[in-house]
Coordinates of C-alpha atoms and ligand atoms in Angstrom, one line a residue:
M63 CA -109.7 4.8 143.8
S64 CA -110.1 7.7 141.6
K65 CA -112.3 10.6 142.3
I66 CA -115.1 11.0 140.2
L67 CA -117.0 14.6 139.8
Y68 CA -120.4 12.6 137.9
I69 CA -122.5 15.7 136.5
S70 CA -126.4 15.2 135.4
S71 CA -129.0 17.0 134.8
E72 CA -131.2 15.1 136.9
A73 CA -131.4 12.4 139.3
F74 CA -133.5 9.8 141.1
P75 CA -135.0 10.8 143.4
F76 CA -134.4 14.2 143.9
I77 CA -135.4 15.1 140.5
K78 CA -136.7 13.3 137.2
T79 CA -138.2 14.0 133.5
G80 CA -136.7 10.2 132.0
G81 CA -134.0 7.9 132.2
L82 CA -130.9 9.4 132.9
A83 CA -132.4 10.7 136.4
D84 CA -132.1 6.7 136.9
V85 CA -128.8 6.1 135.9
A86 CA -127.7 9.2 137.8
G87 CA -129.3 8.1 140.9
S88 CA -128.0 4.5 140.8
L89 CA -124.8 4.5 138.6
P90 CA -122.8 6.8 141.6
V91 CA -123.7 4.8 144.3
A92 CA -122.8 1.7 141.8
L93 CA -119.4 3.3 141.4
Q94 CA -119.4 4.3 145.3
K95 CA -119.5 0.2 146.2
N96 CA -116.9 -0.2 143.9
S97 CA -114.6 2.0 145.5
Q98 CA -114.5 5.5 144.0
D99 CA -114.8 8.8 145.8
V100 CA -117.8 10.0 144.1
R101 CA -119.6 13.8 143.8
L102 CA -122.7 14.3 142.0
L103 CA -123.2 17.7 140.4
L104 CA -126.7 18.3 140.3
P105 CA -128.6 22.1 139.5
A106 CA -130.5 22.8 142.9
Y107 CA -134.3 23.2 141.0
P108 CA -137.0 24.0 143.9
E109 CA -138.1 20.0 144.0
V110 CA -134.3 18.9 144.9
L111 CA -134.5 21.6 148.1
K112 CA -137.7 20.3 149.1
K113 CA -136.3 17.1 149.3
V114 CA -132.8 18.1 150.8
T115 CA -133.2 17.2 154.9
R116 CA -129.8 18.3 155.9
S117 CA -127.6 20.2 153.9
K118 CA -124.5 23.1 154.2
V119 CA -123.3 25.7 151.8
I120 CA -119.5 24.5 151.5
A121 CA -118.7 27.7 148.5
S122 CA -119.9 30.6 146.8
S123 CA -119.9 30.7 142.7
T124 CA -121.1 33.5 141.3
C125 CA -121.2 33.0 137.4
Y126 CA -122.3 35.5 134.5
S127 CA -122.8 38.3 137.4
Q128 CA -125.6 35.6 139.0
P129 CA -124.8 35.1 142.9
G130 CA -124.9 31.5 143.7
N131 CA -123.8 28.5 146.1
I132 CA -122.6 24.8 145.8
I133 CA -124.8 23.1 148.9
E134 CA -123.6 19.7 150.0
T135 CA -126.1 16.9 150.9
R136 CA -126.1 13.2 150.0
L137 CA -128.5 11.1 147.9
P138 CA -131.0 9.9 149.7
G139 CA -130.9 6.2 150.7
S140 CA -127.3 6.5 150.1
K141 CA -124.1 7.8 151.5
V142 CA -122.9 9.3 148.2
I143 CA -122.1 13.3 148.6
V144 CA -124.5 15.7 146.0
W145 CA -123.4 19.0 144.9
L146 CA -126.0 21.3 144.3
V147 CA -125.7 23.9 142.0
D148 CA -127.6 26.3 143.9
C149 CA -127.5 29.7 141.5
P150 CA -131.5 30.8 142.5
A151 CA -131.8 33.3 138.8
A152 CA -130.8 29.4 136.2
F153 CA -132.9 27.3 138.9
N154 CA -135.1 28.5 141.8
R155 CA -138.5 28.8 139.3
P156 CA -141.9 26.9 139.1
G157 CA -141.8 24.8 136.1
G158 CA -139.5 21.4 134.4
P159 CA -136.0 21.6 134.7
Y160 CA -135.8 22.6 130.8
I161 CA -139.3 23.3 130.2
D162 CA -141.7 25.7 131.3
S163 CA -145.1 24.8 132.1
H164 CA -146.2 25.6 128.7
G165 CA -144.0 23.1 127.3
Q166 CA -141.6 25.2 126.1
P167 CA -138.0 24.7 126.3
W168 CA -137.1 27.7 129.5
D169 CA -135.7 30.6 127.0
D170 CA -132.6 31.5 129.0
N171 CA -131.6 27.6 128.9
A172 CA -128.0 28.1 127.1
L173 CA -127.4 30.2 130.2
R174 CA -129.5 28.4 132.7
F175 CA -126.7 25.3 131.8
A176 CA -123.5 27.1 131.0
I177 CA -124.0 28.5 134.5
F178 CA -124.3 24.6 135.8
C179 CA -120.9 24.2 133.7
H180 CA -118.8 26.8 134.6
A181 CA -119.7 25.6 138.2
A182 CA -118.1 22.3 137.5
V183 CA -115.6 23.6 135.3
N184 CA -114.6 26.0 138.3
I185 CA -114.8 22.3 140.5
A186 CA -112.7 20.6 138.6
L187 CA -110.1 22.7 138.4
N188 CA -110.2 22.9 142.4
K189 CA -110.7 27.2 142.3
L190 CA -114.1 26.6 144.5
D191 CA -111.5 25.9 147.3
L192 CA -113.9 22.5 148.0
N193 CA -110.6 20.8 149.1
W194 CA -111.2 17.6 146.8
Q195 CA -110.2 18.0 142.8
P196 CA -111.4 14.7 140.6
D197 CA -109.5 13.1 138.5
V198 CA -112.2 12.0 136.2
V199 CA -115.4 14.5 135.2
H200 CA -117.6 12.2 133.7
C201 CA -120.6 14.5 131.8
N202 CA -124.1 13.7 130.6
D203 CA -125.9 14.5 127.6
W204 CA -126.1 18.5 126.2
Q205 CA -126.7 20.4 129.6
S206 CA -122.9 19.4 130.7
G207 CA -121.9 19.7 127.2
L208 CA -119.7 22.9 127.7
V209 CA -117.8 21.0 130.3
P210 CA -115.2 19.0 128.2
A211 CA -114.8 21.9 125.7
L212 CA -114.1 24.2 128.2
L213 CA -111.8 21.8 130.2
S214 CA -110.2 21.2 127.0
L215 CA -108.3 24.8 126.6
Q216 CA -106.4 23.6 130.1
P217 CA -102.6 22.6 130.4
K218 CA -103.5 21.1 133.5
R219 CA -107.0 19.3 133.9
P220 CA -108.8 15.9 134.7
A221 CA -109.8 13.9 132.1
T222 CA -112.8 13.9 130.9
V223 CA -115.6 11.4 130.3
F224 CA -119.3 12.6 128.0
T225 CA -122.0 9.8 127.9
I226 CA -124.6 10.4 125.5
H227 CA -128.2 9.3 126.4
N228 CA -130.1 10.6 123.6
M229 CA -128.7 11.9 120.1
A230 CA -132.2 13.3 119.4
Y231 CA -131.5 16.5 122.4
Q232 CA -128.3 18.8 121.5
G233 CA -129.0 21.8 122.6
I234 CA -129.1 24.2 120.5
F235 CA -128.6 27.8 119.9
D236 CA -127.5 30.9 117.7
K237 CA -124.6 32.5 117.4
K238 CA -125.9 35.3 119.4
T239 CA -126.2 33.3 122.3
F240 CA -122.7 31.7 122.1
L241 CA -121.2 35.4 121.8
S242 CA -123.3 36.4 124.4
L243 CA -122.2 33.8 126.9
H244 CA -118.8 34.5 125.9
L245 CA -117.9 31.2 125.4
P246 CA -113.8 31.4 124.4
V247 CA -113.3 32.2 120.3
E248 CA -111.4 29.0 119.9
L249 CA -114.4 26.4 120.7
W250 CA -116.2 28.0 117.8
H251 CA -115.8 26.3 114.4
M252 CA -117.3 23.2 112.7
D253 CA -115.0 20.3 114.8
G254 CA -115.9 22.7 117.5
L255 CA -119.0 24.3 119.2
E256 CA -120.6 25.0 116.0
F257 CA -123.1 22.9 114.2
Y258 CA -123.5 24.8 111.1
D259 CA -123.4 28.5 112.5
Q260 CA -125.3 27.7 115.7
L261 CA -123.9 26.9 118.8
S262 CA -123.9 23.2 119.9
F263 CA -124.1 22.2 123.5
I264 CA -123.9 18.3 122.6
K265 CA -120.8 18.7 120.0
G266 CA -118.8 20.3 123.6
G267 CA -119.2 16.5 125.0
I268 CA -118.5 14.5 121.7
A269 CA -115.8 16.8 120.4
Y270 CA -113.8 17.6 122.9
A271 CA -114.1 14.5 125.6
D272 CA -111.4 12.2 126.3
K273 CA -113.9 9.3 126.3
I274 CA -117.3 9.5 124.6
T275 CA -120.3 6.6 125.7
T276 CA -123.9 5.9 124.9
V277 CA -125.8 3.5 126.8
S278 CA -125.9 0.6 125.3
P279 CA -123.5 -1.0 122.8
N280 CA -126.1 -1.6 120.0
Y281 CA -126.8 2.5 119.8
A282 CA -123.3 3.3 119.8
N283 CA -122.8 1.4 116.6
E284 CA -126.1 3.3 115.5
I285 CA -125.3 6.5 116.1
L286 CA -122.2 6.4 113.1
Q287 CA -125.4 6.0 110.5
P288 CA -126.9 9.3 109.3
E289 CA -130.3 7.7 110.1
F290 CA -129.3 8.1 114.4
G291 CA -126.5 10.1 114.1
Y292 CA -128.9 13.4 114.1
G293 CA -126.1 15.2 111.8
L294 CA -123.8 14.4 114.1
D295 CA -122.5 10.8 112.3
G296 CA -119.6 12.7 110.9
L297 CA -117.9 14.1 114.0
L298 CA -118.7 10.3 116.4
N299 CA -117.4 8.2 112.9
S300 CA -114.0 10.5 113.4
R301 CA -113.6 10.1 116.9
S302 CA -115.1 6.0 116.9
E303 CA -111.7 4.6 118.3
D304 CA -112.8 6.8 121.3
L305 CA -116.4 5.6 121.8
S306 CA -118.4 2.9 123.4
G307 CA -121.2 1.6 124.8
V308 CA -121.8 0.3 128.1
I309 CA -125.6 -0.5 129.3
N310 CA -127.3 1.0 131.5
G311 CA -127.9 -1.2 134.8
I312 CA -131.5 -0.6 137.2
D313 CA -131.5 0.3 141.1
E314 CA -132.9 -3.1 142.6
K315 CA -133.4 -0.6 145.7
Y316 CA -136.9 1.1 143.7
W317 CA -137.4 -2.1 141.1
N318 CA -137.6 -5.1 142.4
P319 CA -141.0 -6.8 142.3
G320 CA -139.5 -9.2 145.6
T321 CA -139.7 -5.9 147.9
D322 CA -141.2 -3.0 145.9
E323 CA -143.1 -1.1 148.5
F324 CA -146.0 0.3 145.9
L325 CA -147.2 -2.6 144.9
V326 CA -149.7 -4.7 146.4
E327 CA -148.6 -8.2 146.3
K328 CA -145.1 -8.2 146.5
Y329 CA -143.9 -11.4 144.4
N330 CA -140.5 -13.2 142.9
R331 CA -139.6 -15.8 140.7
R332 CA -140.8 -18.5 143.1
S333 CA -144.1 -16.9 143.9
L334 CA -145.2 -15.2 140.1
N335 CA -148.5 -16.9 140.7
K336 CA -148.7 -13.7 142.8
K337 CA -148.4 -11.4 140.2
S338 CA -152.2 -11.8 139.4
I339 CA -153.5 -10.0 141.9
N340 CA -152.1 -7.2 140.9
K341 CA -153.8 -7.3 137.3
T342 CA -156.7 -7.9 139.3
E343 CA -156.1 -4.6 141.8
L344 CA -155.4 -1.9 138.7
Q345 CA -158.3 -3.4 136.8
K346 CA -160.4 -2.5 139.6
E347 CA -158.3 1.0 139.9
C348 CA -158.8 1.0 135.7
Q349 CA -162.3 0.7 135.9
L350 CA -160.9 -2.5 133.5
P351 CA -163.7 -5.8 133.4
V352 CA -161.7 -7.6 136.6
D353 CA -160.7 -11.1 135.2
A354 CA -157.5 -12.0 135.8
T355 CA -157.2 -14.6 132.5
I356 CA -157.8 -11.2 130.5
P357 CA -154.3 -10.0 129.1
M358 CA -153.1 -6.9 130.3
I359 CA -150.2 -4.7 127.9
G360 CA -148.6 -2.0 129.8
M361 CA -147.0 1.4 128.7
V362 CA -145.4 3.7 131.1
S363 CA -143.9 6.6 129.0
R364 CA -143.1 10.0 127.4
L365 CA -145.2 10.4 125.2
V366 CA -143.3 11.6 122.1
E367 CA -142.3 9.8 118.6
Q368 CA -139.5 8.2 119.8
K369 CA -141.6 5.9 121.9
G370 CA -143.5 4.4 118.7
L371 CA -146.6 6.8 119.4
E372 CA -147.2 6.5 115.3
I373 CA -147.2 2.7 115.1
I374 CA -149.1 2.8 118.3
L375 CA -152.1 4.5 117.2
E376 CA -152.1 3.7 113.9
S377 CA -152.8 0.0 115.2
L378 CA -155.0 1.0 118.2
S379 CA -158.3 0.1 116.4
D380 CA -156.9 -3.4 115.6
L381 CA -154.7 -4.1 119.1
L382 CA -158.2 -3.1 120.9
S383 CA -160.6 -5.5 119.4
L384 CA -158.0 -8.6 120.0
P385 CA -159.3 -9.5 123.9
V386 CA -156.6 -7.7 125.9
Q387 CA -156.3 -4.4 127.8
L388 CA -154.5 -2.1 127.6
V389 CA -152.7 0.5 130.4
I390 CA -151.0 3.5 129.4
L391 CA -149.6 6.0 131.9
G392 CA -147.9 8.8 130.6
T393 CA -147.1 12.3 129.9
G394 CA -145.4 14.4 126.4
Q395 CA -146.7 15.8 123.2
P396 CA -150.1 16.8 123.8
H397 CA -151.6 15.5 120.4
Y398 CA -150.6 12.2 121.6
E399 CA -152.1 12.3 125.0
V400 CA -155.8 13.9 123.0
Q401 CA -155.8 11.1 120.6
L402 CA -155.2 8.3 123.2
S403 CA -157.6 9.6 125.6
E404 CA -160.2 9.9 122.7
W405 CA -159.6 5.8 122.0
A406 CA -159.8 5.0 125.5
E407 CA -163.1 7.0 126.0
K408 CA -164.2 5.0 123.3
Y409 CA -163.0 1.4 124.6
P410 CA -163.5 1.8 128.0
D411 CA -163.3 -2.0 128.5
H412 CA -159.9 -2.0 126.7
L413 CA -157.9 0.9 127.0
K414 CA -157.4 3.3 130.3
V415 CA -155.2 6.0 129.5
I416 CA -153.6 7.9 132.7
V417 CA -152.5 11.4 131.3
G418 CA -149.9 12.5 134.3
Y419 CA -146.4 11.5 135.9
D420 CA -147.4 8.8 138.8
E421 CA -144.0 7.1 140.3
S422 CA -146.7 4.6 142.5
L423 CA -148.9 3.4 139.4
A424 CA -145.7 3.2 136.9
H425 CA -144.1 0.3 139.1
R426 CA -147.9 -1.0 139.9
I427 CA -148.6 -1.4 136.3
E428 CA -145.3 -2.4 135.5
A429 CA -146.0 -5.4 138.2
A430 CA -150.0 -6.3 136.8
S431 CA -148.7 -6.3 133.8
D432 CA -148.3 -9.5 131.2
M433 CA -146.8 -7.8 128.3
Y434 CA -145.5 -4.4 128.3
L435 CA -145.3 -2.1 125.3
M436 CA -142.0 -0.4 123.8
P437 CA -141.8 -0.3 119.7
S438 CA -139.1 2.7 119.5
T439 CA -138.8 4.3 116.9
F440 CA -134.7 4.3 117.8
E441 CA -133.8 3.8 121.8
P442 CA -130.2 4.3 123.6
C443 CA -130.8 2.3 126.4
G444 CA -134.1 2.1 127.4
L445 CA -135.2 1.0 131.6
N446 CA -138.4 0.8 130.7
Q447 CA -137.7 -3.1 129.3
L448 CA -135.5 -3.6 132.2
Y449 CA -137.9 -2.6 135.0
S450 CA -140.2 -5.1 132.7
L451 CA -138.2 -8.2 132.3
R452 CA -137.3 -7.9 136.3
Y453 CA -140.9 -7.5 136.9
G454 CA -141.7 -10.7 134.7
T455 CA -143.8 -8.7 132.4
L456 CA -142.8 -9.7 128.3
P457 CA -141.7 -6.6 126.8
V458 CA -142.9 -6.3 122.9
V459 CA -140.2 -4.1 121.4
T460 CA -138.6 -2.9 117.9
R461 CA -135.3 -4.3 117.7
V462 CA -133.4 -1.1 118.1
G463 CA -131.0 0.0 120.2
G464 CA -130.8 -1.2 124.0
L465 CA -134.0 -2.8 123.4
A466 CA -132.1 -5.4 120.4
D467 CA -129.1 -5.2 123.2
T468 CA -131.9 -6.9 126.0
V469 CA -134.1 -8.7 124.5
T470 CA -134.1 -11.8 122.8
D471 CA -137.5 -12.9 120.4
A472 CA -139.6 -15.6 121.7
S473 CA -138.4 -17.7 118.3
E474 CA -139.0 -21.4 118.2
E475 CA -135.3 -21.5 118.6
N476 CA -135.3 -19.6 121.6
I477 CA -138.0 -20.9 123.4
A478 CA -136.4 -24.4 123.5
N479 CA -133.0 -23.2 124.7
D480 CA -134.1 -20.8 126.7
T481 CA -133.3 -17.7 125.9
A482 CA -136.9 -15.6 124.9
N483 CA -137.4 -12.9 126.8
G484 CA -139.7 -11.1 125.0
F485 CA -141.1 -10.6 121.3
V486 CA -139.2 -8.6 119.3
L487 CA -141.4 -7.0 115.8
K488 CA -139.2 -7.6 112.8
E489 CA -139.8 -3.8 111.7
Q490 CA -141.3 -0.7 113.1
S491 CA -144.3 -0.8 111.7
A492 CA -148.1 -1.3 112.6
D493 CA -149.0 -4.3 111.0
E494 CA -145.5 -5.6 112.7
L495 CA -146.8 -4.5 116.0
I496 CA -150.3 -6.6 115.3
V497 CA -148.1 -9.9 114.2
S498 CA -145.6 -10.0 117.5
I499 CA -148.4 -9.0 119.9
T500 CA -150.8 -11.7 118.6
R501 CA -147.9 -14.0 118.9
A502 CA -147.5 -13.1 122.1
L503 CA -151.3 -13.9 122.6
A504 CA -151.1 -17.3 121.7
L505 CA -148.5 -18.0 123.7
Y506 CA -150.1 -16.9 126.8
Q507 CA -152.9 -19.7 126.2
K508 CA -149.8 -22.0 127.2
P509 CA -149.0 -21.2 130.4
V510 CA -145.8 -23.6 130.9
I511 CA -144.5 -22.2 127.6
W512 CA -145.4 -18.3 129.3
R513 CA -144.2 -19.3 132.9
Q514 CA -140.9 -20.4 131.1
L515 CA -140.7 -17.1 129.1
Q516 CA -141.0 -15.3 132.4
I517 CA -138.6 -16.8 134.1
N518 CA -135.9 -16.6 131.6
A519 CA -137.0 -12.6 131.7
M520 CA -136.6 -12.9 135.4
S521 CA -133.3 -14.3 135.4
G522 CA -131.7 -12.0 133.9
D523 CA -128.8 -9.9 135.3
F524 CA -129.8 -6.5 134.7
S525 CA -127.9 -4.7 137.9
W526 CA -125.1 -2.2 137.5
Q527 CA -121.7 -4.2 138.8
T528 CA -120.6 -5.0 135.0
S529 CA -121.6 -1.7 134.1
A530 CA -120.1 0.1 136.7
E531 CA -116.9 -2.8 135.9
Q532 CA -116.5 -1.0 132.7
Y533 CA -117.0 3.0 133.4
I534 CA -114.2 2.0 136.3
A535 CA -111.9 0.9 133.6
L536 CA -112.9 3.4 130.8
Y537 CA -112.1 5.9 133.6
Q538 CA -108.5 4.0 133.7
Q539 CA -107.9 4.3 130.5
A540 CA -108.8 8.0 130.1
L541 CA -106.2 8.5 132.9
K542 CA -103.4 6.4 131.4
E543 CA -104.1 8.8 128.3
N544 CA -104.7 12.6 129.6
N545 CA -101.3 12.1 131.8
Ligands
LIG676 P1 -136.5 7.7 128.0 O1 -135.4 8.5 128.9 O2 -136.3 8.1 127.1 O3 -137.7 8.4 128.7 P2 -136.5 5.2 129.3 O4 -137.0 3.6 129.6 O5 -135.0 5.3 129.8 O6 -136.5 6.5 128.6 O7 -136.8 5.6 131.4 C1 -137.8 6.6 131.0 C2 -137.9 6.2 132.9 O8 -139.3 7.4 133.2 C3 -138.7 4.9 133.7 O9 -137.6 4.7 135.2 C4 -139.8 5.5 133.6 O10 -140.2 4.6 134.9 C5 -140.1 6.3 134.0 N1 -141.5 7.3 133.2 C6 -141.8 7.9 132.6 N2 -143.2 7.9 132.1 C7 -143.5 8.5 133.3 C8 -145.0 9.0 133.9 N3 -145.6 9.3 132.9 N4 -145.0 8.1 135.0 C9 -144.4 7.9 135.9 N5 -142.5 7.4 135.7 C10 -142.4 7.9 134.4
LIG677 C1 -132.5 8.6 127.1 C2 -132.8 7.3 126.5 C3 -133.3 6.1 126.8 C4 -132.1 5.5 127.8 C5 -132.1 7.0 129.1 C6 -131.2 6.4 130.3 O1 -133.4 9.0 127.7 O2 -134.2 7.8 125.5 O3 -133.0 5.2 125.9 O4 -132.4 4.6 128.9 O5 -131.8 8.0 128.5 O6 -129.9 6.4 129.8

């Protein structure tokens, strides 16, 4: 059994902006089930504190003259111990974890997450008298990127693992910020935290962690190329021996159509007929024509370029002239929110757009839809196509990242050997999107084949077990090499 400090800037059900929260809210539970002694470290945002029922202060932790505490609680619905970094100056404010109410990044984000990282380092080095020192520190994304860098300067330290969930977000700040944070000068060089004379938090993880992972094997290869490496493909290539991909799992406690409390009608592989009751209910709710035979395409997403919004908008006039209904739930860049809403006004019988964040509706869209739209430009793993597969909702995806690793196209050959579970675009373009959806609609008219595709999709193993085992093997290797 190893002691694992798992560090994340969000975790479901406490706080969530995207898939990282789903991962951080479920992988630690899977690790614990596999006999690991895990602590989850999270910032104490107001939204988190509101959801905490039982807690106690277990240490004080002042950083950059800002007083703070470490609060202990549990991850709801599990036995995993959560330690919250409660530094009010950094985290006690309204708005999102990373952006303010105007959608702008908090201007003190570097300081906020440096405080978070210093707290993590102090725990990792057993400086807070917590009577628990990790063997392995597992960091996620740029917000915890300084941790491997700072620990690398210690003669005796835990092993470090850094997981990249998205290369597009790197935590870049100017050099003045590096100086104002009083970070050790020996970290400032092109193989360290410096990125073209700027401070890069993500480089702290990539350059200094003992092991680097990303959330699918395919994305681990893609980021070695300039197209997906966002300027860090060179550094990643130099570390390729320590880089690997471990696919995300899904939390069956929350994402299982057979037990999902958000659904009007629960169903499983053997009662797939009941799935369409969820569709007619959603049609009523969305003021769409109510008819179970009309194919419905769903999408629940951050509305950003990554998720294929450009080709979706380009294809909308063709798409909405097909006999389909499209339901989109999302928030993100205002121009996407506005454009989609305008299309919905013009095509009220074909398109419903809900701008907002709604956990319950997300589940109901997954259950109601026949197909799921995810034509991403890049996708490190993607959880929504996994949820869709689990719900018998066939994903229409591009051949990138984790989408390529998890969705098998409904080609004649794959249909014949029962491996097909969705539709994969030949390239990321509006034309190909229409080609794939047209292909899907033709198969939708063949109920026996469609049912088999749904069964194939729902039969996939998306549990965390295999991935948790892979992480544990990686921890063991990092520990061996670190000794
Ligand atoms: P990413 O992390 O890049 O946003 P993922 O597919 O990995 O993409 O995970 C997205 C997660 O966020 C899923 O759990 C999805 O259901 C959820 N989500 C995204 N947008 C919304 C929304 N508007 N309302 C509810 N859930 C959302
Ligand atoms: C990121 C990626 C997404 C991935 C998620 C969880 O947000 O964009 O593809 O599924 O992290 O790892």
